[in-house]
Amino acid sequence: MNGLRNSIKGRLFIWIFSVTALFLVAAGFAIYQEAKAIVCGTIDMTLHSKAQVITGLLHAENGAIELELQEIVSGDYSIPRSGHYFKVIMDGTLLAASPSLVDSSFDLTGGAAGEHVSKTAETVFTSIGPGDEPVRVLKYDIRAYERTFGIFVAESLDDSLDMMRKFRRFLLIVIPSGILIVSFMALWIVRRSLEPIALFAGRIGAITHKTLDERLDSGTETAELAGLADSFNDLLDRLQKVFESEKRLIADASHELKTPVAVIKLHCDVLLLQERTPEEYVNALREIRSVTVGIDTLVKDLLLLSRLDSGVLSSSEFEAVSLNGCIRKSAAMVQPLAEQRSIRLNLAFGDDISINGNAENLVEVFLNILENGIKYNKDHGEVDVSTSLNGTDAVIVISDTGPGIAGRDQERIFDRFYRADSSRNTDGTGLGLSIARTIIDAHGGSITLFSEPGRGSSFTITLRSL
Ligand code: ADP
């Protein structure tokens, strides 16, 4: 039963079964009651007509009251216990009775049940007839010829009760059969209607990580499932994107790590070929250390990227951040590098702007761009930073006097691991700008580049202010 309730099929079946059963039982009961009322009504009407006929036959002759019996004591009234009876009481004494009563003293009022009083002087009730059969009796009280008459007319209920019994038996067979038939039909309809869901589930089940590019055809699905198919396809699009970017990240990461690891191994192999002087060992260790510094930066960048990809930056955890404060912090971090190369950092701040974001990550963005502006700059060059408010947008422009970026590289520098050929001799992982863009995207902002080769680069970052 619990299993039935837990499935749509089961629930639909229980509902259809309960409603149909309730309806058929109620309808059967109402039909039976109505039929019973019609049968009783018909008998009562017949009895009423007969009482009227008998009343019409009463007349006074020479001061004596008579009933013209010969008019009615033929047929059913003349056959003993025929089921059709009458009796006329005048002033408390029997005036006439139908021969069918056999014993005229038979009390038609005995064992009365379910008495019913009409608006007229008629009383209708059920009693036991001379043949021990249930009879319907109508008693009509009138005053005529200055006397009081009680006219009793009765009719056996045997045939009617028999008919009702047959009708009840018929209903008791037809209603449960109807419930059974409707239940089977409901089961069949429910099964047929839910078949598309099972097929749909089958198609979804067939999609694995190897067939992530497969899509459900919403055009061939039923109207109810077409929307679900579209949503599922959207989900697959998003999953495929993440899955592929993860795959690419792993492939790129292993590719990028291969070279420095090979370099370390080579240094070790060369060192081990023969006995070395302490000076040679120290030099080799220095080389190895500088390579591991690169690996360390790469691993840190990769970790940050994978954390960003997994959605660690959620706007629900953002808070009000001072834009000038973030830039100042980044500038302070790159200051020693700038001084090494005699590069001037010019910060031109407008009024401080509040950003809804993550301070640590925003510092990372400015740090990466400032570091590039210094790293790729010429000695004695300059890096300018300015902030301004454009409507509700905070606009940050970071320009440098470096070599600029060639047109073909401009589109790709935000790609993971992309490094322009001219930068290969400079330390870097090719991840700084893609990390910056991922963080800016998560803040609902944008980053654009304007660069003229030979005349420096200018990055414009737009972030929504609070
Ligand atoms: P990385 O600096 O570690 O190589 P980035 O993602 O920060 O990685 O930059 C990608 C590439 O874009 C760099 O390798 C470089 O070729 C180019 N680039 C970025 N910033 C500048 C800049 N200010 N001037 C010239 N080239 C730049």
PDB file of N, CA and C in Angstrom, residues 361-404:
ATOM      1  N   ASN A 361      39.343  38.239  -3.200  1.00  0.00           N
ATOM      2  CA  ASN A 361      39.405  37.928  -4.624  1.00  0.00           C
ATOM      3  C   ASN A 361      39.565  39.183  -5.484  1.00  0.00           C
ATOM      4  N   LEU A 362      38.958  40.290  -5.054  1.00  0.00           N
ATOM      5  CA  LEU A 362      39.131  41.530  -5.824  1.00  0.00           C
ATOM      6  C   LEU A 362      40.590  41.987  -5.754  1.00  0.00           C
ATOM      7  N   VAL A 363      41.223  41.798  -4.591  1.00  0.00           N
ATOM      8  CA  VAL A 363      42.654  42.127  -4.460  1.00  0.00           C
ATOM      9  C   VAL A 363      43.455  41.278  -5.453  1.00  0.00           C
ATOM     10  N   GLU A 364      43.062  39.992  -5.584  1.00  0.00           N
ATOM     11  CA  GLU A 364      43.741  39.070  -6.513  1.00  0.00           C
ATOM     12  C   GLU A 364      43.650  39.579  -7.954  1.00  0.00           C
ATOM     13  N   VAL A 365      42.463  40.104  -8.321  1.00  0.00           N
ATOM     14  CA  VAL A 365      42.264  40.625  -9.684  1.00  0.00           C
ATOM     15  C   VAL A 365      43.252  41.760  -9.956  1.00  0.00           C
ATOM     16  N   PHE A 366      43.249  42.800  -9.062  1.00  0.00           N
ATOM     17  CA  PHE A 366      44.119  43.968  -9.291  1.00  0.00           C
ATOM     18  C   PHE A 366      45.597  43.571  -9.214  1.00  0.00           C
ATOM     19  N   LEU A 367      45.893  42.612  -8.321  1.00  0.00           N
ATOM     20  CA  LEU A 367      47.284  42.157  -8.183  1.00  0.00           C
ATOM     21  C   LEU A 367      47.783  41.560  -9.502  1.00  0.00           C
ATOM     22  N   ASN A 368      46.962  40.681 -10.119  1.00  0.00           N
ATOM     23  CA  ASN A 368      47.372  40.027 -11.373  1.00  0.00           C
ATOM     24  C   ASN A 368      47.614  41.050 -12.473  1.00  0.00           C
ATOM     25  N   ILE A 369      46.697  42.035 -12.579  1.00  0.00           N
ATOM     26  CA  ILE A 369      46.819  43.002 -13.690  1.00  0.00           C
ATOM     27  C   ILE A 369      47.993  43.966 -13.439  1.00  0.00           C
ATOM     28  N   LEU A 370      48.140  44.383 -12.175  1.00  0.00           N
ATOM     29  CA  LEU A 370      49.266  45.289 -11.849  1.00  0.00           C
ATOM     30  C   LEU A 370      50.603  44.566 -12.051  1.00  0.00           C
ATOM     31  N   GLU A 371      50.634  43.301 -11.622  1.00  0.00           N
ATOM     32  CA  GLU A 371      51.862  42.508 -11.747  1.00  0.00           C
ATOM     33  C   GLU A 371      52.259  42.380 -13.222  1.00  0.00           C
ATOM     34  N   ASN A 372      51.237  42.131 -14.098  1.00  0.00           N
ATOM     35  CA  ASN A 372      51.514  42.049 -15.541  1.00  0.00           C
ATOM     36  C   ASN A 372      52.047  43.380 -16.060  1.00  0.00           C
ATOM     37  N   GLY A 373      51.387  44.480 -15.584  1.00  0.00           N
ATOM     38  CA  GLY A 373      51.785  45.829 -16.040  1.00  0.00           C
ATOM     39  C   GLY A 373      53.240  46.102 -15.700  1.00  0.00           C
ATOM     40  N   ILE A 374      53.720  45.512 -14.610  1.00  0.00           N
ATOM     41  CA  ILE A 374      55.131  45.714 -14.211  1.00  0.00           C
ATOM     42  C   ILE A 374      56.025  44.695 -14.929  1.00  0.00           C
ATOM     43  N   LYS A 375      55.553  43.428 -14.897  1.00  0.00           N
ATOM     44  CA  LYS A 375      56.347  42.321 -15.446  1.00  0.00           C
ATOM     45  C   LYS A 375      56.698  42.544 -16.920  1.00  0.00           C
ATOM     46  N   TYR A 376      55.679  42.944 -17.699  1.00  0.00           N
ATOM     47  CA  TYR A 376      55.897  43.071 -19.150  1.00  0.00           C
ATOM     48  C   TYR A 376      56.325  44.493 -19.552  1.00  0.00           C
ATOM     49  N   ASN A 377      56.482  45.383 -18.550  1.00  0.00           N
ATOM     50  CA  ASN A 377      56.839  46.781 -18.829  1.00  0.00           C
ATOM     51  C   ASN A 377      58.346  46.901 -19.095  1.00  0.00           C
ATOM     52  N   LYS A 378      58.731  48.024 -19.621  1.00  0.00           N
ATOM     53  CA  LYS A 378      60.173  48.305 -19.770  1.00  0.00           C
ATOM     54  C   LYS A 378      60.665  48.915 -18.449  1.00  0.00           C
ATOM     55  N   ASP A 379      61.981  48.834 -18.204  1.00  0.00           N
ATOM     56  CA  ASP A 379      62.536  49.476 -17.010  1.00  0.00           C
ATOM     57  C   ASP A 379      62.242  50.965 -17.084  1.00  0.00           C
ATOM     58  N   HIS A 380      62.020  51.604 -15.917  1.00  0.00           N
ATOM     59  CA  HIS A 380      61.679  53.034 -15.820  1.00  0.00           C
ATOM     60  C   HIS A 380      60.314  53.347 -16.460  1.00  0.00           C
ATOM     61  N   GLY A 381      59.528  52.321 -16.681  1.00  0.00           N
ATOM     62  CA  GLY A 381      58.192  52.558 -17.262  1.00  0.00           C
ATOM     63  C   GLY A 381      57.209  53.061 -16.195  1.00  0.00           C
ATOM     64  N   GLU A 382      55.920  53.096 -16.580  1.00  0.00           N
ATOM     65  CA  GLU A 382      54.901  53.576 -15.628  1.00  0.00           C
ATOM     66  C   GLU A 382      53.659  52.684 -15.687  1.00  0.00           C
ATOM     67  N   VAL A 383      52.980  52.631 -14.562  1.00  0.00           N
ATOM     68  CA  VAL A 383      51.669  51.949 -14.516  1.00  0.00           C
ATOM     69  C   VAL A 383      50.692  52.928 -13.871  1.00  0.00           C
ATOM     70  N   ASP A 384      49.618  53.267 -14.597  1.00  0.00           N
ATOM     71  CA  ASP A 384      48.626  54.216 -14.070  1.00  0.00           C
ATOM     72  C   ASP A 384      47.355  53.482 -13.671  1.00  0.00           C
ATOM     73  N   VAL A 385      46.840  53.847 -12.496  1.00  0.00           N
ATOM     74  CA  VAL A 385      45.561  53.260 -12.049  1.00  0.00           C
ATOM     75  C   VAL A 385      44.601  54.412 -11.759  1.00  0.00           C
ATOM     76  N   SER A 386      43.397  54.361 -12.348  1.00  0.00           N
ATOM     77  CA  SER A 386      42.409  55.398 -12.026  1.00  0.00           C
ATOM     78  C   SER A 386      41.064  54.748 -11.748  1.00  0.00           C
ATOM     79  N   THR A 387      40.300  55.359 -10.853  1.00  0.00           N
ATOM     80  CA  THR A 387      38.942  54.855 -10.579  1.00  0.00           C
ATOM     81  C   THR A 387      37.949  55.998 -10.779  1.00  0.00           C
ATOM     82  N   SER A 388      36.774  55.664 -11.249  1.00  0.00           N
ATOM     83  CA  SER A 388      35.722  56.685 -11.407  1.00  0.00           C
ATOM     84  C   SER A 388      34.369  55.992 -11.332  1.00  0.00           C
ATOM     85  N   LEU A 389      33.333  56.815 -11.197  1.00  0.00           N
ATOM     86  CA  LEU A 389      31.979  56.263 -11.131  1.00  0.00           C
ATOM     87  C   LEU A 389      31.234  56.655 -12.392  1.00  0.00           C
ATOM     88  N   ASN A 390      30.696  55.646 -13.093  1.00  0.00           N
ATOM     89  CA  ASN A 390      29.923  55.942 -14.306  1.00  0.00           C
ATOM     90  C   ASN A 390      28.503  55.431 -14.052  1.00  0.00           C
ATOM     91  N   GLY A 391      27.620  56.318 -13.652  1.00  0.00           N
ATOM     92  CA  GLY A 391      26.274  55.885 -13.253  1.00  0.00           C
ATOM     93  C   GLY A 391      26.398  55.064 -11.995  1.00  0.00           C
ATOM     94  N   THR A 392      25.949  53.791 -12.072  1.00  0.00           N
ATOM     95  CA  THR A 392      26.100  52.933 -10.890  1.00  0.00           C
ATOM     96  C   THR A 392      27.316  52.023 -11.026  1.00  0.00           C
ATOM     97  N   ASP A 393      28.076  52.224 -12.115  1.00  0.00           N
ATOM     98  CA  ASP A 393      29.243  51.355 -12.345  1.00  0.00           C
ATOM     99  C   ASP A 393      30.528  51.992 -11.852  1.00  0.00           C
ATOM    100  N   ALA A 394      31.338  51.172 -11.179  1.00  0.00           N
ATOM    101  CA  ALA A 394      32.681  51.632 -10.824  1.00  0.00           C
ATOM    102  C   ALA A 394      33.586  51.243 -11.992  1.00  0.00           C
ATOM    103  N   VAL A 395      34.344  52.218 -12.507  1.00  0.00           N
ATOM    104  CA  VAL A 395      35.214  51.927 -13.654  1.00  0.00           C
ATOM    105  C   VAL A 395      36.664  52.085 -13.198  1.00  0.00           C
ATOM    106  N   ILE A 396      37.440  51.015 -13.395  1.00  0.00           N
ATOM    107  CA  ILE A 396      38.850  51.043 -12.991  1.00  0.00           C
ATOM    108  C   ILE A 396      39.684  50.856 -14.258  1.00  0.00           C
ATOM    109  N   VAL A 397      40.603  51.770 -14.517  1.00  0.00           N
ATOM    110  CA  VAL A 397      41.454  51.647 -15.715  1.00  0.00           C
ATOM    111  C   VAL A 397      42.893  51.466 -15.243  1.00  0.00           C
ATOM    112  N   ILE A 398      43.537  50.390 -15.723  1.00  0.00           N
ATOM    113  CA  ILE A 398      44.945  50.132 -15.374  1.00  0.00           C
ATOM    114  C   ILE A 398      45.741  50.119 -16.690  1.00  0.00           C
ATOM    115  N   SER A 399      46.610  51.111 -16.878  1.00  0.00           N
ATOM    116  CA  SER A 399      47.370  51.233 -18.139  1.00  0.00           C
ATOM    117  C   SER A 399      48.859  51.118 -17.835  1.00  0.00           C
ATOM    118  N   ASP A 400      49.580  50.590 -18.820  1.00  0.00           N
ATOM    119  CA  ASP A 400      51.039  50.503 -18.626  1.00  0.00           C
ATOM    120  C   ASP A 400      51.757  50.979 -19.876  1.00  0.00           C
ATOM    121  N   THR A 401      53.023  51.175 -19.721  1.00  0.00           N
ATOM    122  CA  THR A 401      53.834  51.661 -20.848  1.00  0.00           C
ATOM    123  C   THR A 401      54.658  50.511 -21.429  1.00  0.00           C
ATOM    124  N   GLY A 402      54.098  49.286 -21.316  1.00  0.00           N
ATOM    125  CA  GLY A 402      54.794  48.088 -21.783  1.00  0.00           C
ATOM    126  C   GLY A 402      54.744  47.952 -23.299  1.00  0.00           C
ATOM    127  N   PRO A 403      55.068  46.728 -23.797  1.00  0.00           N
ATOM    128  CA  PRO A 403      55.175  46.511 -25.248  1.00  0.00           C
ATOM    129  C   PRO A 403      53.807  46.435 -25.951  1.00  0.00           C
ATOM    130  N   GLY A 404      52.720  46.378 -25.175  1.00  0.00           N
ATOM    131  CA  GLY A 404      51.392  46.216 -25.786  1.00  0.00           C
ATOM    132  C   GLY A 404      51.163  44.754 -26.167  1.00  0.00           C
TER     133      GLY A 404
END
